[in-house]
């Protein structure tokens, strides 16, 4: 019987670690219904129980018939859309795994800019007279400052 050298044992150990890591990633993706996040179905947002309040609010809100979560919270360009979904998914997963997210959940400043742009994407022509700085995020009027209940229903 041939004795394995130290290098061979290290390679076997490394392969086992990589295999376990890939297996855990696959199981997590399956357990978290990861494929559903690639769709535009709002039910994907309630895979995580922390989003239940926002989902229920959306069902009662004025935009329910015309817009889904992605229409308001994710850029509409194909590559950027999936990049932001991936990025948000990573931070959501990290927050829920480590339990280090704020509750109630709050929109991040970067995502608030996306939301603002999507407001203008749909309503830009209607608000063109008051949208004075559409290319300047700091000077642009903030739609959700006055219309916070539009997407998720009235505030409690």
mmCIF file of C-alpha atoms in Angstrom:
data_model
loop_
_atom_site.group_PDB
_atom_site.id
_atom_site.type_symbol
_atom_site.label_atom_id
_atom_site.label_comp_id
_atom_site.label_asym_id
_atom_site.label_seq_id
_atom_site.Cartn_x
_atom_site.Cartn_y
_atom_site.Cartn_z
ATOM 1 C CA UNK A 1 0.000 0.000 0.000
ATOM 2 C CA UNK A 2 1.282 3.313 -1.024
ATOM 3 C CA UNK A 3 1.324 6.065 1.580
ATOM 4 C CA UNK A 4 -0.068 9.421 0.461
ATOM 5 C CA UNK A 5 2.345 12.279 0.532
ATOM 6 C CA UNK A 6 1.628 15.479 2.421
ATOM 7 C CA UNK A 7 0.855 17.294 -0.831
ATOM 8 C CA UNK A 8 -1.665 14.656 -1.903
ATOM 9 C CA UNK A 9 -3.384 14.800 1.483
ATOM 10 C CA UNK A 10 -3.577 18.584 1.211
ATOM 11 C CA UNK A 11 -5.112 18.328 -2.280
ATOM 12 C CA UNK A 12 -7.678 15.787 -1.044
ATOM 13 C CA UNK A 13 -8.496 18.013 1.935
ATOM 14 C CA UNK A 14 -8.804 21.060 -0.347
ATOM 15 C CA UNK A 15 -11.112 19.160 -2.744
ATOM 16 C CA UNK A 16 -13.293 18.072 0.182
ATOM 17 C CA UNK A 17 -13.536 21.674 1.434
ATOM 18 C CA UNK A 18 -14.443 22.958 -2.024
ATOM 19 C CA UNK A 19 -17.009 20.173 -2.410
ATOM 20 C CA UNK A 20 -18.586 20.941 0.957
ATOM 21 C CA UNK A 21 -18.673 24.663 0.135
ATOM 22 C CA UNK A 22 -20.329 24.033 -3.250
ATOM 23 C CA UNK A 23 -22.786 21.628 -1.627
ATOM 24 C CA UNK A 24 -23.725 24.175 1.038
ATOM 25 C CA UNK A 25 -24.165 26.859 -1.618
ATOM 26 C CA UNK A 26 -26.415 24.586 -3.710
ATOM 27 C CA UNK A 27 -28.472 23.592 -0.674
ATOM 28 C CA UNK A 28 -28.853 27.223 0.428
ATOM 29 C CA UNK A 29 -29.925 28.234 -3.091
ATOM 30 C CA UNK A 30 -32.479 25.392 -3.129
ATOM 31 C CA UNK A 31 -33.713 26.007 0.443
ATOM 32 C CA UNK A 32 -34.091 29.766 -0.141
ATOM 33 C CA UNK A 33 -35.944 29.246 -3.450
ATOM 34 C CA UNK A 34 -33.081 31.027 -5.154
ATOM 35 C CA UNK A 35 -34.431 30.522 -8.673
ATOM 36 C CA UNK A 36 -37.573 32.477 -7.794
ATOM 37 C CA UNK A 37 -35.477 35.619 -7.334
ATOM 38 C CA UNK A 38 -34.639 35.548 -11.030
ATOM 39 C CA UNK A 39 -38.296 36.187 -11.864
ATOM 40 C CA UNK A 40 -40.476 39.291 -11.552
ATOM 41 C CA UNK A 41 -42.998 37.497 -9.345
ATOM 42 C CA UNK A 42 -43.646 39.547 -6.168
ATOM 43 C CA UNK A 43 -44.162 36.311 -4.239
ATOM 44 C CA UNK A 44 -40.392 35.835 -4.415
ATOM 45 C CA UNK A 45 -40.036 38.802 -2.065
ATOM 46 C CA UNK A 46 -42.000 36.995 0.639
ATOM 47 C CA UNK A 47 -39.791 33.929 0.525
ATOM 48 C CA UNK A 48 -38.216 35.823 3.362
ATOM 49 C CA UNK A 49 -40.722 36.405 6.152
ATOM 50 C CA UNK A 50 -39.295 39.831 6.947
ATOM 51 C CA UNK A 51 -40.809 41.217 3.714
ATOM 52 C CA UNK A 52 -44.369 40.067 4.524
ATOM 53 C CA UNK A 53 -45.482 43.527 5.692
ATOM 54 C CA UNK A 54 -44.215 45.174 2.485
ATOM 55 C CA UNK A 55 -45.855 42.488 0.329
ATOM 56 C CA UNK A 56 -49.186 42.816 2.138
ATOM 57 C CA UNK A 57 -48.964 46.586 1.831
ATOM 58 C CA UNK A 58 -48.261 46.328 -1.894
ATOM 59 C CA UNK A 59 -51.376 44.210 -2.361
ATOM 60 C CA UNK A 60 -53.468 47.021 -0.856
ATOM 61 C CA UNK A 61 -51.615 49.856 -2.586
ATOM 62 C CA UNK A 62 -52.564 51.825 -5.670
ATOM 63 C CA UNK A 63 -49.704 50.394 -7.753
ATOM 64 C CA UNK A 64 -50.721 46.776 -7.187
ATOM 65 C CA UNK A 65 -52.475 46.518 -10.554
ATOM 66 C CA UNK A 66 -49.705 48.155 -12.570
ATOM 67 C CA UNK A 67 -46.323 47.487 -10.947
ATOM 68 C CA UNK A 68 -44.454 44.690 -9.226
ATOM 69 C CA UNK A 69 -41.585 44.943 -6.747
ATOM 70 C CA UNK A 70 -39.013 44.865 -9.534
ATOM 71 C CA UNK A 71 -40.738 47.630 -11.481
ATOM 72 C CA UNK A 72 -40.076 50.036 -8.603
ATOM 73 C CA UNK A 73 -37.021 48.652 -6.805
ATOM 74 C CA UNK A 74 -34.810 47.251 -9.570
ATOM 75 C CA UNK A 75 -33.342 49.017 -12.625
ATOM 76 C CA UNK A 76 -35.025 48.112 -15.873
ATOM 77 C CA UNK A 77 -31.870 47.538 -17.928
ATOM 78 C CA UNK A 78 -31.162 43.784 -18.260
ATOM 79 C CA UNK A 79 -27.564 43.567 -17.030
ATOM 80 C CA UNK A 80 -27.923 46.204 -14.319
ATOM 81 C CA UNK A 81 -31.186 44.613 -13.172
ATOM 82 C CA UNK A 82 -29.584 41.261 -12.432
ATOM 83 C CA UNK A 83 -26.468 42.855 -10.973
ATOM 84 C CA UNK A 84 -28.580 44.815 -8.471
ATOM 85 C CA UNK A 85 -30.696 41.727 -7.743
ATOM 86 C CA UNK A 86 -27.506 39.779 -7.055
ATOM 87 C CA UNK A 87 -26.103 42.547 -4.893
ATOM 88 C CA UNK A 88 -29.310 43.010 -2.897
ATOM 89 C CA UNK A 89 -29.718 39.257 -2.567
ATOM 90 C CA UNK A 90 -26.226 38.953 -1.159
ATOM 91 C CA UNK A 91 -26.823 41.672 1.456
ATOM 92 C CA UNK A 92 -30.253 40.276 2.337
ATOM 93 C CA UNK A 93 -28.769 36.789 2.769
ATOM 94 C CA UNK A 94 -25.932 38.131 4.857
ATOM 95 C CA UNK A 95 -28.304 40.180 7.006
ATOM 96 C CA UNK A 96 -30.693 37.326 7.627
ATOM 97 C CA UNK A 97 -27.947 34.781 8.211
ATOM 98 C CA UNK A 98 -26.079 36.962 10.691
ATOM 99 C CA UNK A 99 -29.249 38.641 12.002
ATOM 100 C CA UNK A 100 -27.631 42.067 11.647
ATOM 101 C CA UNK A 101 -30.340 43.931 9.727
ATOM 102 C CA UNK A 102 -32.502 46.726 11.055
ATOM 103 C CA UNK A 103 -36.120 46.018 11.771
ATOM 104 C CA UNK A 104 -38.374 47.288 10.354
ATOM 105 C CA UNK A 105 -36.392 46.829 7.203
ATOM 106 C CA UNK A 106 -35.406 50.107 5.552
ATOM 107 C CA UNK A 107 -34.426 50.968 2.001
ATOM 108 C CA UNK A 108 -30.742 51.731 1.504
ATOM 109 C CA UNK A 109 -29.745 55.125 0.030
ATOM 110 C CA UNK A 110 -28.480 53.480 -3.180
ATOM 111 C CA UNK A 111 -31.761 51.619 -3.623
ATOM 112 C CA UNK A 112 -33.709 54.789 -2.878
ATOM 113 C CA UNK A 113 -31.994 56.404 -5.886
ATOM 114 C CA UNK A 114 -33.094 53.445 -8.032
ATOM 115 C CA UNK A 115 -36.639 53.819 -6.704
ATOM 116 C CA UNK A 116 -36.631 57.522 -7.540
ATOM 117 C CA UNK A 117 -35.413 56.847 -11.080
ATOM 118 C CA UNK A 118 -38.125 54.241 -11.537
ATOM 119 C CA UNK A 119 -40.763 56.721 -10.357
ATOM 120 C CA UNK A 120 -39.584 59.033 -13.124
ATOM 121 C CA UNK A 121 -39.361 56.137 -15.592
ATOM 122 C CA UNK A 122 -43.112 55.671 -15.349
ATOM 123 C CA UNK A 123 -44.269 59.163 -14.349
ATOM 124 C CA UNK A 124 -41.559 61.349 -15.869
ATOM 125 C CA UNK A 125 -43.787 62.957 -18.458
ATOM 126 C CA UNK A 126 -46.449 63.701 -15.884
ATOM 127 C CA UNK A 127 -44.014 65.317 -13.420
ATOM 128 C CA UNK A 128 -41.667 66.916 -15.963
ATOM 129 C CA UNK A 129 -42.669 70.426 -14.849
ATOM 130 C CA UNK A 130 -41.609 69.787 -11.242
ATOM 131 C CA UNK A 131 -38.742 67.333 -11.839
ATOM 132 C CA UNK A 132 -36.208 70.136 -11.947
ATOM 133 C CA UNK A 133 -32.957 68.201 -11.559
ATOM 134 C CA UNK A 134 -33.516 64.715 -13.008
ATOM 135 C CA UNK A 135 -29.757 64.059 -13.374
ATOM 136 C CA UNK A 136 -28.795 65.275 -9.916
ATOM 137 C CA UNK A 137 -29.834 62.873 -7.176
ATOM 138 C CA UNK A 138 -29.153 65.426 -4.435
ATOM 139 C CA UNK A 139 -31.234 68.256 -5.879
ATOM 140 C CA UNK A 140 -34.007 66.183 -7.419
ATOM 141 C CA UNK A 141 -37.334 66.238 -5.627
ATOM 142 C CA UNK A 142 -37.843 62.975 -3.785
ATOM 143 C CA UNK A 143 -41.076 61.330 -4.921
ATOM 144 C CA UNK A 144 -41.415 59.020 -1.920
ATOM 145 C CA UNK A 145 -40.970 61.891 0.513
ATOM 146 C CA UNK A 146 -44.573 62.862 -0.238
ATOM 147 C CA UNK A 147 -45.883 59.600 -1.711
ATOM 148 C CA UNK A 148 -44.530 57.008 0.707
ATOM 149 C CA UNK A 149 -47.788 55.051 0.797
ATOM 150 C CA UNK A 150 -48.096 54.608 -2.958
ATOM 151 C CA UNK A 151 -46.126 51.395 -3.288
ATOM 152 C CA UNK A 152 -46.833 49.705 0.022
ATOM 153 C CA UNK A 153 -50.171 51.129 1.053
ATOM 154 C CA UNK A 154 -50.857 53.667 3.751
ATOM 155 C CA UNK A 155 -48.456 53.882 6.668
ATOM 156 C CA UNK A 156 -49.787 52.424 9.870
#
